[in-house]
mmCIF file of N, CA and C in Angstrom:
data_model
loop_
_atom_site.group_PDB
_atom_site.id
_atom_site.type_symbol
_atom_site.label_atom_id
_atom_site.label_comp_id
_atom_site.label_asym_id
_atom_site.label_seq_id
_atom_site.Cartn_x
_atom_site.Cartn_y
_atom_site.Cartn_z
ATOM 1 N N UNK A 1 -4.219 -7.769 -16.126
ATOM 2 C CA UNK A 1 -4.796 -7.504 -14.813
ATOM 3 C C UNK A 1 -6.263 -7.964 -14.813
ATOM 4 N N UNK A 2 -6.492 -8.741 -13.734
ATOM 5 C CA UNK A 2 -8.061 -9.001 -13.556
ATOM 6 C C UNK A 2 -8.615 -8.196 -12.453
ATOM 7 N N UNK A 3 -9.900 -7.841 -13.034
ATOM 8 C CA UNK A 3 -10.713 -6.750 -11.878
ATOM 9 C C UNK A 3 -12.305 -7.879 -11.521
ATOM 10 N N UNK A 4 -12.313 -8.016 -10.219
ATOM 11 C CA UNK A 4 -12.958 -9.010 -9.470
ATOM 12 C C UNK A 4 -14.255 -8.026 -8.661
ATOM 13 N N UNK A 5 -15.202 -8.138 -8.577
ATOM 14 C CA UNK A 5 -16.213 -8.066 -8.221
ATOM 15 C C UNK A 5 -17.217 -8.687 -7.341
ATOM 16 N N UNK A 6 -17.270 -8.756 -6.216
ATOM 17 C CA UNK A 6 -17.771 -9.371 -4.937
ATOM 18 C C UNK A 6 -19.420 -9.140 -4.686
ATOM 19 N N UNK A 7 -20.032 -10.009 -4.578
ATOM 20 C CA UNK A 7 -21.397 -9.554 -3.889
ATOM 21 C C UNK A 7 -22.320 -11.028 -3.462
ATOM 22 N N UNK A 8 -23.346 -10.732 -3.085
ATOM 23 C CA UNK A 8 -23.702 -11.783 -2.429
ATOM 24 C C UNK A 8 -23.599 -11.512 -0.701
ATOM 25 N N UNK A 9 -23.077 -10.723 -0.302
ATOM 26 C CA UNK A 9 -23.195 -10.791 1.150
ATOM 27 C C UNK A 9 -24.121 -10.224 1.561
ATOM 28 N N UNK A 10 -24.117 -10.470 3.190
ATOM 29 C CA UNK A 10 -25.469 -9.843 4.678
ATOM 30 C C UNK A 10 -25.345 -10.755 5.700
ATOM 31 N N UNK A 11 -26.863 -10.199 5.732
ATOM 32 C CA UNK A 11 -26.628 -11.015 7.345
ATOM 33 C C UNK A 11 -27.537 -12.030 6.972
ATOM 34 N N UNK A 12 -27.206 -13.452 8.387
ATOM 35 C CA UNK A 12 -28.008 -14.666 8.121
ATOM 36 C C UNK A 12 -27.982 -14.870 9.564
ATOM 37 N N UNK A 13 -29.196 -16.029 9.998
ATOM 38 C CA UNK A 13 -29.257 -16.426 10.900
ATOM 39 C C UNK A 13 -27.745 -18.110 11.485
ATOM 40 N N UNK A 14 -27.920 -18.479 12.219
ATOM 41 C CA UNK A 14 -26.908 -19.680 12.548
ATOM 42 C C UNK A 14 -27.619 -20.232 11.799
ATOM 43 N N UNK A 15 -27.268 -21.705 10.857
ATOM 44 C CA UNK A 15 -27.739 -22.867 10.024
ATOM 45 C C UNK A 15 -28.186 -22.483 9.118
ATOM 46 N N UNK A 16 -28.281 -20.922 8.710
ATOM 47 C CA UNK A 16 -28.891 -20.508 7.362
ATOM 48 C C UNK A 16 -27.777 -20.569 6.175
ATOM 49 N N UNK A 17 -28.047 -19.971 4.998
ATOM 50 C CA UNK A 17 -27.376 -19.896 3.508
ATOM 51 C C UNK A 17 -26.892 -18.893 2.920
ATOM 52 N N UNK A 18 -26.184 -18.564 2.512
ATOM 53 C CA UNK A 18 -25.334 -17.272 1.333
ATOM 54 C C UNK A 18 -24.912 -17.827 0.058
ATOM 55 N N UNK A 19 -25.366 -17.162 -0.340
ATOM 56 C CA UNK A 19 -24.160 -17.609 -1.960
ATOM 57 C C UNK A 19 -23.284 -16.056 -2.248
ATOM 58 N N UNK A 20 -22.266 -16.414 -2.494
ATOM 59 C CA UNK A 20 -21.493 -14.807 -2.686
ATOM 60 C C UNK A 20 -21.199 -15.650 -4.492
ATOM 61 N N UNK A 21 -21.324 -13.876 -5.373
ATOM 62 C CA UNK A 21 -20.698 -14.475 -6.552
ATOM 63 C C UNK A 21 -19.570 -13.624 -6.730
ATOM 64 N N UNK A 22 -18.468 -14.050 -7.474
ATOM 65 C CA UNK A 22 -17.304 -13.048 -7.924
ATOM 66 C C UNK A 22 -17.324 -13.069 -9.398
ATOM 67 N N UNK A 23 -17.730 -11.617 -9.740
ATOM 68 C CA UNK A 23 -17.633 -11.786 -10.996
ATOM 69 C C UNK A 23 -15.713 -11.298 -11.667
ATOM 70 N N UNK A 24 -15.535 -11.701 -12.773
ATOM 71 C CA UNK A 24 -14.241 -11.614 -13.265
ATOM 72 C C UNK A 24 -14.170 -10.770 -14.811
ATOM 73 N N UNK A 25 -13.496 -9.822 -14.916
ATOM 74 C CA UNK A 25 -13.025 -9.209 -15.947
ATOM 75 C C UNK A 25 -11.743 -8.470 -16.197
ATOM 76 N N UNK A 26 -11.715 -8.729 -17.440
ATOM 77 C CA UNK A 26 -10.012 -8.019 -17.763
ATOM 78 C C UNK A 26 -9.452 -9.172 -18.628
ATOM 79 N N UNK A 27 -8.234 -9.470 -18.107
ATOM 80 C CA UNK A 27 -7.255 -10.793 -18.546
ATOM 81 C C UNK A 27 -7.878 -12.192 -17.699
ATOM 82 N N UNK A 28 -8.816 -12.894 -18.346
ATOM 83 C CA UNK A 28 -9.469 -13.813 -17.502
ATOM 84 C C UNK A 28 -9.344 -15.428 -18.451
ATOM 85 N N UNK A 29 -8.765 -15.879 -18.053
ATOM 86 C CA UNK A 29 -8.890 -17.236 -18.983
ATOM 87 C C UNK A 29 -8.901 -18.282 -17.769
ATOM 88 N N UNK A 30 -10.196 -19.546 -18.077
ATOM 89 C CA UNK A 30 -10.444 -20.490 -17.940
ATOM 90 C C UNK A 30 -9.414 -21.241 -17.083
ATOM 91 N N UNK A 31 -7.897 -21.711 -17.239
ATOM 92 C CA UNK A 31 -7.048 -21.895 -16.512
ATOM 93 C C UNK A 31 -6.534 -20.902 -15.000
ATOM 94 N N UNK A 32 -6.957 -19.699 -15.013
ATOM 95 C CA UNK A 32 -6.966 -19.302 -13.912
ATOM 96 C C UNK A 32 -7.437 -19.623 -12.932
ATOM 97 N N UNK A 33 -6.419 -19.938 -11.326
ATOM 98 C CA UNK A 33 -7.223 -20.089 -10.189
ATOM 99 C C UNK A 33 -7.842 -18.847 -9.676
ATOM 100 N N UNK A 34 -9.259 -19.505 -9.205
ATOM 101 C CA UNK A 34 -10.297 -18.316 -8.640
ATOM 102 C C UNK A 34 -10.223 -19.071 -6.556
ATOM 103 N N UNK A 35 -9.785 -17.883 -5.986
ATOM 104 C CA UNK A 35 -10.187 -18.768 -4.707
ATOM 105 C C UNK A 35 -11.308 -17.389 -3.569
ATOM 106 N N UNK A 36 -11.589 -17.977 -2.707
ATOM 107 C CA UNK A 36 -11.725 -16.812 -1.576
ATOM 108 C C UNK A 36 -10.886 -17.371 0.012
ATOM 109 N N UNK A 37 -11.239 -16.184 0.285
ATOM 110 C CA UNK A 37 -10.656 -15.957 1.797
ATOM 111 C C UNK A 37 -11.444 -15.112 2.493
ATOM 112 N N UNK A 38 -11.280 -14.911 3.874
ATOM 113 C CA UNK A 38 -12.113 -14.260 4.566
ATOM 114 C C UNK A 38 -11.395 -13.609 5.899
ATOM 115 N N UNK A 39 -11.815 -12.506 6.110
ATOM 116 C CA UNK A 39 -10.851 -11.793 7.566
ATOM 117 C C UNK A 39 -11.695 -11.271 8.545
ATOM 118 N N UNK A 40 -11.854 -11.548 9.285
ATOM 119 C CA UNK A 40 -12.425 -11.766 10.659
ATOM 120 C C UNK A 40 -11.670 -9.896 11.212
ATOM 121 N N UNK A 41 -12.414 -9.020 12.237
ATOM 122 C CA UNK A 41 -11.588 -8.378 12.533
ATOM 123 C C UNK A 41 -10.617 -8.928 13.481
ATOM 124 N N UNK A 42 -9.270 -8.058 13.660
ATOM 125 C CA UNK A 42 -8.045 -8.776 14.271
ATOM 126 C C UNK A 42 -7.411 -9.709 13.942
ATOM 127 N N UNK A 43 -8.049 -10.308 13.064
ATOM 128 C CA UNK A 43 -7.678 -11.997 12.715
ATOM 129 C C UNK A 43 -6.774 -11.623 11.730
ATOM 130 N N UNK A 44 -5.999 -12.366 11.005
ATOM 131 C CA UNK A 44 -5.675 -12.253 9.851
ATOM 132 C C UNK A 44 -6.350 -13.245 8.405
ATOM 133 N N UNK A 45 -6.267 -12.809 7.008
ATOM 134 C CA UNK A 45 -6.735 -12.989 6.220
ATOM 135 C C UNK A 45 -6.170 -14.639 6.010
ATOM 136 N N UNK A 46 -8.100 -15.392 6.020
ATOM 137 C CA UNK A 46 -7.797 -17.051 6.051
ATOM 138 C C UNK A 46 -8.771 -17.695 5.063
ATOM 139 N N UNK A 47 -7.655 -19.058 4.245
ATOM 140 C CA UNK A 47 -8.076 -18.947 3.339
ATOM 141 C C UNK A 47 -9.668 -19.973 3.386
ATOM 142 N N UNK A 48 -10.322 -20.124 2.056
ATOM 143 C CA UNK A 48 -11.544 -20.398 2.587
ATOM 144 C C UNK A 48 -11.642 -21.736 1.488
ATOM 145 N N UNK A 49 -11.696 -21.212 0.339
ATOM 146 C CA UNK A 49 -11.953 -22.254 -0.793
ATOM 147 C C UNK A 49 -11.077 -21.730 -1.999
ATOM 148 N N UNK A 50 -10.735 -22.980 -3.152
ATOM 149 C CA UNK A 50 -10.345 -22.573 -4.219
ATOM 150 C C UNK A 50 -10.355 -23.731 -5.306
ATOM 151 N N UNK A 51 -10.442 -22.951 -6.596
ATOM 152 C CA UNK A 51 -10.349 -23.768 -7.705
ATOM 153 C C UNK A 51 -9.332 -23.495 -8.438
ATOM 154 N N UNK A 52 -8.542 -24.699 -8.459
ATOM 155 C CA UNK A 52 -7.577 -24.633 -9.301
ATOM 156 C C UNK A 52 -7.222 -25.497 -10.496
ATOM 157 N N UNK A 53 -6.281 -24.961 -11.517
ATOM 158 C CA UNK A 53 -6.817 -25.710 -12.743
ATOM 159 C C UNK A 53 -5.341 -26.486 -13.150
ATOM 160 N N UNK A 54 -5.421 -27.578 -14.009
ATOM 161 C CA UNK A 54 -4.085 -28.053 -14.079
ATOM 162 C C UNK A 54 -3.894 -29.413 -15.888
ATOM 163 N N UNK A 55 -3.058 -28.853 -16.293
ATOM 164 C CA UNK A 55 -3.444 -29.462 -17.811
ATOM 165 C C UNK A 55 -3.135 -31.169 -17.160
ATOM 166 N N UNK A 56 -2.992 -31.734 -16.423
ATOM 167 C CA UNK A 56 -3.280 -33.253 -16.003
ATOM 168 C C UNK A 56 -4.462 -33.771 -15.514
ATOM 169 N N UNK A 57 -5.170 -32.782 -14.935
ATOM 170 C CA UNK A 57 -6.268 -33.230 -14.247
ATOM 171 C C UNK A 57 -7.624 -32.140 -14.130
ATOM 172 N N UNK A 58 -7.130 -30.910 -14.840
ATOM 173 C CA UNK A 58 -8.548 -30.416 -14.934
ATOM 174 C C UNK A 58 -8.615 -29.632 -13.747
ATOM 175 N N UNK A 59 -9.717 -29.400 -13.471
ATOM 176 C CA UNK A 59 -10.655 -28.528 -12.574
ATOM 177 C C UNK A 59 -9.886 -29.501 -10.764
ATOM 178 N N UNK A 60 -9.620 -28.781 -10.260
ATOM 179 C CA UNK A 60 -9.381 -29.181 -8.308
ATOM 180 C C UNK A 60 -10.202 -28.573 -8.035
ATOM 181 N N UNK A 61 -11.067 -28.760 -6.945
ATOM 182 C CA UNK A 61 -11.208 -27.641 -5.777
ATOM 183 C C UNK A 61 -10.653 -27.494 -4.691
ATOM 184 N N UNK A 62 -10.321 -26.885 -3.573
ATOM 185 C CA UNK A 62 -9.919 -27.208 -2.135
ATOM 186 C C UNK A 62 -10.687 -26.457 -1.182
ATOM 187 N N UNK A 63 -10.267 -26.941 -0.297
ATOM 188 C CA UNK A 63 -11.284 -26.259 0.948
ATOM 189 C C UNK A 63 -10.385 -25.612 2.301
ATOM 190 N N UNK A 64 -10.818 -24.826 3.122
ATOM 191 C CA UNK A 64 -10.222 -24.873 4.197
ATOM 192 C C UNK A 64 -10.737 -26.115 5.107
ATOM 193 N N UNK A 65 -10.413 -26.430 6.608
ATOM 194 C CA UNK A 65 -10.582 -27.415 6.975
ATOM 195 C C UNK A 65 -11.671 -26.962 7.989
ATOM 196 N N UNK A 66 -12.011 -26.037 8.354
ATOM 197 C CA UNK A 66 -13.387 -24.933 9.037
ATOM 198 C C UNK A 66 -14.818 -24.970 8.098
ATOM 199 N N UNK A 67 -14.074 -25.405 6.830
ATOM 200 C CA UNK A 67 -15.224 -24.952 5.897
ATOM 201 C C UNK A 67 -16.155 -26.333 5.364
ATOM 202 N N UNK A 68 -15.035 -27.125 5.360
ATOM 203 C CA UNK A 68 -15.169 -28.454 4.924
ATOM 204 C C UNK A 68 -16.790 -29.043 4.706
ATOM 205 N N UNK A 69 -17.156 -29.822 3.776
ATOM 206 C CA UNK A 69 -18.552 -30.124 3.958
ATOM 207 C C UNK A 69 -19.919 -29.274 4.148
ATOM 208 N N UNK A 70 -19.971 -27.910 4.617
ATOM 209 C CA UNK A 70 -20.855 -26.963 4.528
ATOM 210 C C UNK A 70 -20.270 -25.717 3.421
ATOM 211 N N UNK A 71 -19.292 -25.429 2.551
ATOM 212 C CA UNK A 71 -19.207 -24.512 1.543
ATOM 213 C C UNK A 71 -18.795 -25.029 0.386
ATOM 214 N N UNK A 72 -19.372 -24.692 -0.840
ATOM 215 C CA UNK A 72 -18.854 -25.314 -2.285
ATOM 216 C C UNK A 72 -18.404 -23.988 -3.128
ATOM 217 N N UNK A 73 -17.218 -24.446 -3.378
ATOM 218 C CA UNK A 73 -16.830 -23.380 -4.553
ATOM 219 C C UNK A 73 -17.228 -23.781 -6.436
ATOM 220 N N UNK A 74 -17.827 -23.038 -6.898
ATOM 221 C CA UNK A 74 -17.809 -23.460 -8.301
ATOM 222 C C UNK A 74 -17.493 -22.569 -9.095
ATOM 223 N N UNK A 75 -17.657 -22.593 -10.397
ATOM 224 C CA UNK A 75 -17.241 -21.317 -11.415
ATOM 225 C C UNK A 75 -17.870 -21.498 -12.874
ATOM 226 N N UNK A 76 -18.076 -20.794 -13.523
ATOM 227 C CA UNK A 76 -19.010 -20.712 -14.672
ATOM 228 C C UNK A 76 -17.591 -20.057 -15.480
ATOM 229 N N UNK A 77 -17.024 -20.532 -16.266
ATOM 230 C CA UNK A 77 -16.334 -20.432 -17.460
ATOM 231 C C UNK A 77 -16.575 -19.513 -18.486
ATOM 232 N N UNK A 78 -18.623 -19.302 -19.012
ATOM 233 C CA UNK A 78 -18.557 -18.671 -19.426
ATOM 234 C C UNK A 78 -19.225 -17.152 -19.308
ATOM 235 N N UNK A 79 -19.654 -17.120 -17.902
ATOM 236 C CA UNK A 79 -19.738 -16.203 -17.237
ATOM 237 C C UNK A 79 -18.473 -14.989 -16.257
ATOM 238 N N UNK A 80 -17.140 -16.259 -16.836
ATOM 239 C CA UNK A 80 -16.658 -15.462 -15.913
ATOM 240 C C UNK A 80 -16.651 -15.300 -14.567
ATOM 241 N N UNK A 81 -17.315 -16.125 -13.867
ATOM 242 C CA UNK A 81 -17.538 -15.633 -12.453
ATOM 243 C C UNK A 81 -17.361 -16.925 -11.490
ATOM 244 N N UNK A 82 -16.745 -16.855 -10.151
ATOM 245 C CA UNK A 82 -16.916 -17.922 -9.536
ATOM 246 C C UNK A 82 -17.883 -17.703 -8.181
ATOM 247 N N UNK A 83 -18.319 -18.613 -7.424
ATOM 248 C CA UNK A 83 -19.577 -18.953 -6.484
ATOM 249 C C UNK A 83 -19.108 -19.501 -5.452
ATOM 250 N N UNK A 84 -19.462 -18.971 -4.089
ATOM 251 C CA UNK A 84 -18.941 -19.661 -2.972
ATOM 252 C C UNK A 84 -20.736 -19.946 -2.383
ATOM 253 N N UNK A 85 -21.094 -21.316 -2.405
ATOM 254 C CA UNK A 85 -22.128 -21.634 -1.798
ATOM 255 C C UNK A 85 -21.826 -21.498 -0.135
ATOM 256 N N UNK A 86 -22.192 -20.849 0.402
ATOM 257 C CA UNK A 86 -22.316 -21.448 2.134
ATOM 258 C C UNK A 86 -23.725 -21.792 3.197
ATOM 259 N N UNK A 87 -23.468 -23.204 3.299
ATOM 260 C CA UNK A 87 -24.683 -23.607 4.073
ATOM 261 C C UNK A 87 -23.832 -23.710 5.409
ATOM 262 N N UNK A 88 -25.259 -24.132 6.250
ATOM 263 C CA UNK A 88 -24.710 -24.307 7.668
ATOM 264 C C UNK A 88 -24.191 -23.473 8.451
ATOM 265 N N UNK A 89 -24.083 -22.128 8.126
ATOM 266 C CA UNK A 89 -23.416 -20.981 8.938
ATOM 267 C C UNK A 89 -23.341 -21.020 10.570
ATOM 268 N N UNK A 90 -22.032 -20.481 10.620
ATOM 269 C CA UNK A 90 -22.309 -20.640 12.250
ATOM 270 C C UNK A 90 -21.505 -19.075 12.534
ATOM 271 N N UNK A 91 -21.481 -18.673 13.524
ATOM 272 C CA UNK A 91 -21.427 -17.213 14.099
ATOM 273 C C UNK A 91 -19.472 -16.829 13.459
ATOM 274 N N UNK A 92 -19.075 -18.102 13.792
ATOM 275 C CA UNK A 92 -17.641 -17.783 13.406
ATOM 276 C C UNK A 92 -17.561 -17.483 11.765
ATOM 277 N N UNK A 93 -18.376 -17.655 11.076
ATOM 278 C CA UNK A 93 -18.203 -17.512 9.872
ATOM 279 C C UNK A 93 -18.154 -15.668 9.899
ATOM 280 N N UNK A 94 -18.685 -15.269 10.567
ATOM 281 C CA UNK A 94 -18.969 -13.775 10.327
ATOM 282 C C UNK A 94 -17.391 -13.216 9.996
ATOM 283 N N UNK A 95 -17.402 -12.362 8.629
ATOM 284 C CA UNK A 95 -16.332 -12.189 8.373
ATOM 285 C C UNK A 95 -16.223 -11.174 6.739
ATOM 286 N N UNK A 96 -14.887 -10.226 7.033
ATOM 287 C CA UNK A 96 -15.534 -10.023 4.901
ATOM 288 C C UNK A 96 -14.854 -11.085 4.079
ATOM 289 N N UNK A 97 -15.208 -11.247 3.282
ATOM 290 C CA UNK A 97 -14.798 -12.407 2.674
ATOM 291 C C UNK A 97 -14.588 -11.854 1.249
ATOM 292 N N UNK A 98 -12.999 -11.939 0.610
ATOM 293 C CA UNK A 98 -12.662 -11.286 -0.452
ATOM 294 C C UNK A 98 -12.298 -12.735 -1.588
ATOM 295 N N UNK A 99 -12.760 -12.614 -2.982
ATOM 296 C CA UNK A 99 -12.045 -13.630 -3.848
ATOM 297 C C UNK A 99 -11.077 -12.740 -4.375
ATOM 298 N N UNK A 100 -10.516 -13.554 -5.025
ATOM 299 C CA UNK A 100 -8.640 -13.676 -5.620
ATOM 300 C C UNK A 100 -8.907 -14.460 -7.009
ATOM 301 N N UNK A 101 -7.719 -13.874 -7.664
ATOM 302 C CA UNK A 101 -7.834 -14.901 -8.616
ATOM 303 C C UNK A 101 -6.157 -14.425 -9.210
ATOM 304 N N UNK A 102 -5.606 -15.934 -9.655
ATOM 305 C CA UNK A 102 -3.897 -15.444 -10.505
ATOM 306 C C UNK A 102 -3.825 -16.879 -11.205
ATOM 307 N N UNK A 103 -2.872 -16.362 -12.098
ATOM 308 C CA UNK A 103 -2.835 -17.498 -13.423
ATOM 309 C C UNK A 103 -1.949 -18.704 -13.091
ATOM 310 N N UNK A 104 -1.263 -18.119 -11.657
ATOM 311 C CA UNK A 104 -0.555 -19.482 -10.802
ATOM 312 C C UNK A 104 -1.377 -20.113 -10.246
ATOM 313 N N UNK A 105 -1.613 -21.302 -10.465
ATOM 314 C CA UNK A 105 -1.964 -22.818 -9.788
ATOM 315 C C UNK A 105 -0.952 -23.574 -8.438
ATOM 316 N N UNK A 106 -0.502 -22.652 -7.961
ATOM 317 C CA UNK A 106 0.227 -23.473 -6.393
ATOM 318 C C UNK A 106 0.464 -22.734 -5.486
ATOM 319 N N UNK A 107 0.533 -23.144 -4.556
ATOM 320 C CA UNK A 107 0.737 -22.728 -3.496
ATOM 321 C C UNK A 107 -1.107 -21.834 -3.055
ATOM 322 N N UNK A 108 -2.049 -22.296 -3.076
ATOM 323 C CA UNK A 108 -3.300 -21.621 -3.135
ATOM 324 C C UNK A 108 -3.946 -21.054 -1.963
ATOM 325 N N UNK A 109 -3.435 -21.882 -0.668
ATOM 326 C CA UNK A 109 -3.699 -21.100 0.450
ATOM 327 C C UNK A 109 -3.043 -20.060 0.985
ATOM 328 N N UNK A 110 -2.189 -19.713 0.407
ATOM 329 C CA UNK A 110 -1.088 -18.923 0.525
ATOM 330 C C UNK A 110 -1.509 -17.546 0.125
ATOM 331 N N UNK A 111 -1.773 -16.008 0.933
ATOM 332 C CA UNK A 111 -2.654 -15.001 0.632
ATOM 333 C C UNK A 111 -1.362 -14.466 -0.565
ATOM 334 N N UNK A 112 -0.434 -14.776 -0.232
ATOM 335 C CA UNK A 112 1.097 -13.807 -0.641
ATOM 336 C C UNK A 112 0.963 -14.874 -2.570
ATOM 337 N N UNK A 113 0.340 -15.008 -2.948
ATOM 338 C CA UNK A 113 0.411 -16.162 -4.138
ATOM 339 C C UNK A 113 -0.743 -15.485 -5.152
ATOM 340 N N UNK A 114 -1.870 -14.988 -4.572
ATOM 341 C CA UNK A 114 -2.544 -14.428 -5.072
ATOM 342 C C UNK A 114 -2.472 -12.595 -5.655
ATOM 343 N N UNK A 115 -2.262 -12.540 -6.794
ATOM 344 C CA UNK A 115 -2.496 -11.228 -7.643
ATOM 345 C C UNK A 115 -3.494 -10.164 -7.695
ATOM 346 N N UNK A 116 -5.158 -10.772 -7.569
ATOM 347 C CA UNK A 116 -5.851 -9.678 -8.091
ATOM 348 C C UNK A 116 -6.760 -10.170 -6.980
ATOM 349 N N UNK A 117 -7.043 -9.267 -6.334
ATOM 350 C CA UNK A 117 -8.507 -9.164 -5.688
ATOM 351 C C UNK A 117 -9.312 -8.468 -5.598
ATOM 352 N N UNK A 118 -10.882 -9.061 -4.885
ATOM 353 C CA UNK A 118 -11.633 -7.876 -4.873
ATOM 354 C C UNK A 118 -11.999 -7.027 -3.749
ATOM 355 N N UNK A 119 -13.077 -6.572 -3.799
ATOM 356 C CA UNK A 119 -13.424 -5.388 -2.405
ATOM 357 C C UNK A 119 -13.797 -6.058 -1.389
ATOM 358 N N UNK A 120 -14.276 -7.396 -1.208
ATOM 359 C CA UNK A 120 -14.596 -7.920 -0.135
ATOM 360 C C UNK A 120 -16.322 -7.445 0.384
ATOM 361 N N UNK A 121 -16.569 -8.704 0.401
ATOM 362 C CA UNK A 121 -18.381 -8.614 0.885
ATOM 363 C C UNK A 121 -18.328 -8.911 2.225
ATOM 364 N N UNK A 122 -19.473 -8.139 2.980
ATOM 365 C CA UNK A 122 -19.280 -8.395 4.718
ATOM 366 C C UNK A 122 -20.640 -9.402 4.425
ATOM 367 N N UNK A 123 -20.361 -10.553 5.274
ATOM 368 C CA UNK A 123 -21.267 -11.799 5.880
ATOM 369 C C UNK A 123 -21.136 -11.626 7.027
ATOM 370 N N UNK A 124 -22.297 -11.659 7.849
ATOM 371 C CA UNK A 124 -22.515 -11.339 9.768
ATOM 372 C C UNK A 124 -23.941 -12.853 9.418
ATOM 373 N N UNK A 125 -23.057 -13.569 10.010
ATOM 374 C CA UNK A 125 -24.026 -14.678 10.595
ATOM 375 C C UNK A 125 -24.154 -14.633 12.417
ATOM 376 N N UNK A 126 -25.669 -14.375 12.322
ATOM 377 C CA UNK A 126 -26.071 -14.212 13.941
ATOM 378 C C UNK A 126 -26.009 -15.361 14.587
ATOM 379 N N UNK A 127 -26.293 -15.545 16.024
ATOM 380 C CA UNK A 127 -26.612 -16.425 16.555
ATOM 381 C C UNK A 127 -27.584 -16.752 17.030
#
């Protein structure tokens, strides 16, 4: 079991920055995908970014298609922890935004695929 740890959130203005980090402990190895997602109230839980790992090619990342070009996901191996950079904020981003992480590599946008998550950090980007 991995126990995930969220922080990094608040509030920001429109075009401003966040970094959220997730830290990771328990059963955590290097080949695990780390992703996030984020839930809007009413909305349902959508996915945001992820890294996934694969003995052909190493390190992927992916993105949602909302997120594209203004958020970077990365991860520190030996920290344990992965990083959702977000620049460019815009009001729709406002949302809690929870990471995930499971030792399956597919299906990654998929909330029903993911095993362990965490408590979820609230981001309120103003306008």
């Amino acid at each position: 079991q991995v126990q995930l740890v969220e922080s990094g959130g608040g509030l920001v203005q429109a075009g401003g920055s966040l970094r959220l980090s997730c830290a990771a402990s328990g059963r955590t190895f290097s080949s695990y995908a780390m992703g996030w997602f984020r839930q809007a109230p009413g909305k349902e839980r959508e996915f945001v970014a992820a890294i996934s790992w694969s003995a052909w090619s190493g390190s992927n990342t992916h993105y949602g298609d909302s997120v594209k070009g203004r958020f970077t996901i990365s991860r520190d191996g030996v920290k344990n922890t992965a990083y959702l950079q977000m620049n460019s904020l815009k009001p729709e981003d406002t949302a809690v935004y929870y990471c995930a992480a499971d030792w399956k590599n597919t299906a990654i946008t998929l909330v029903t695929m993911w095993g362990s998550w965490g408590q979820g950090t609230q981001v309120t980007v103003s306008s």
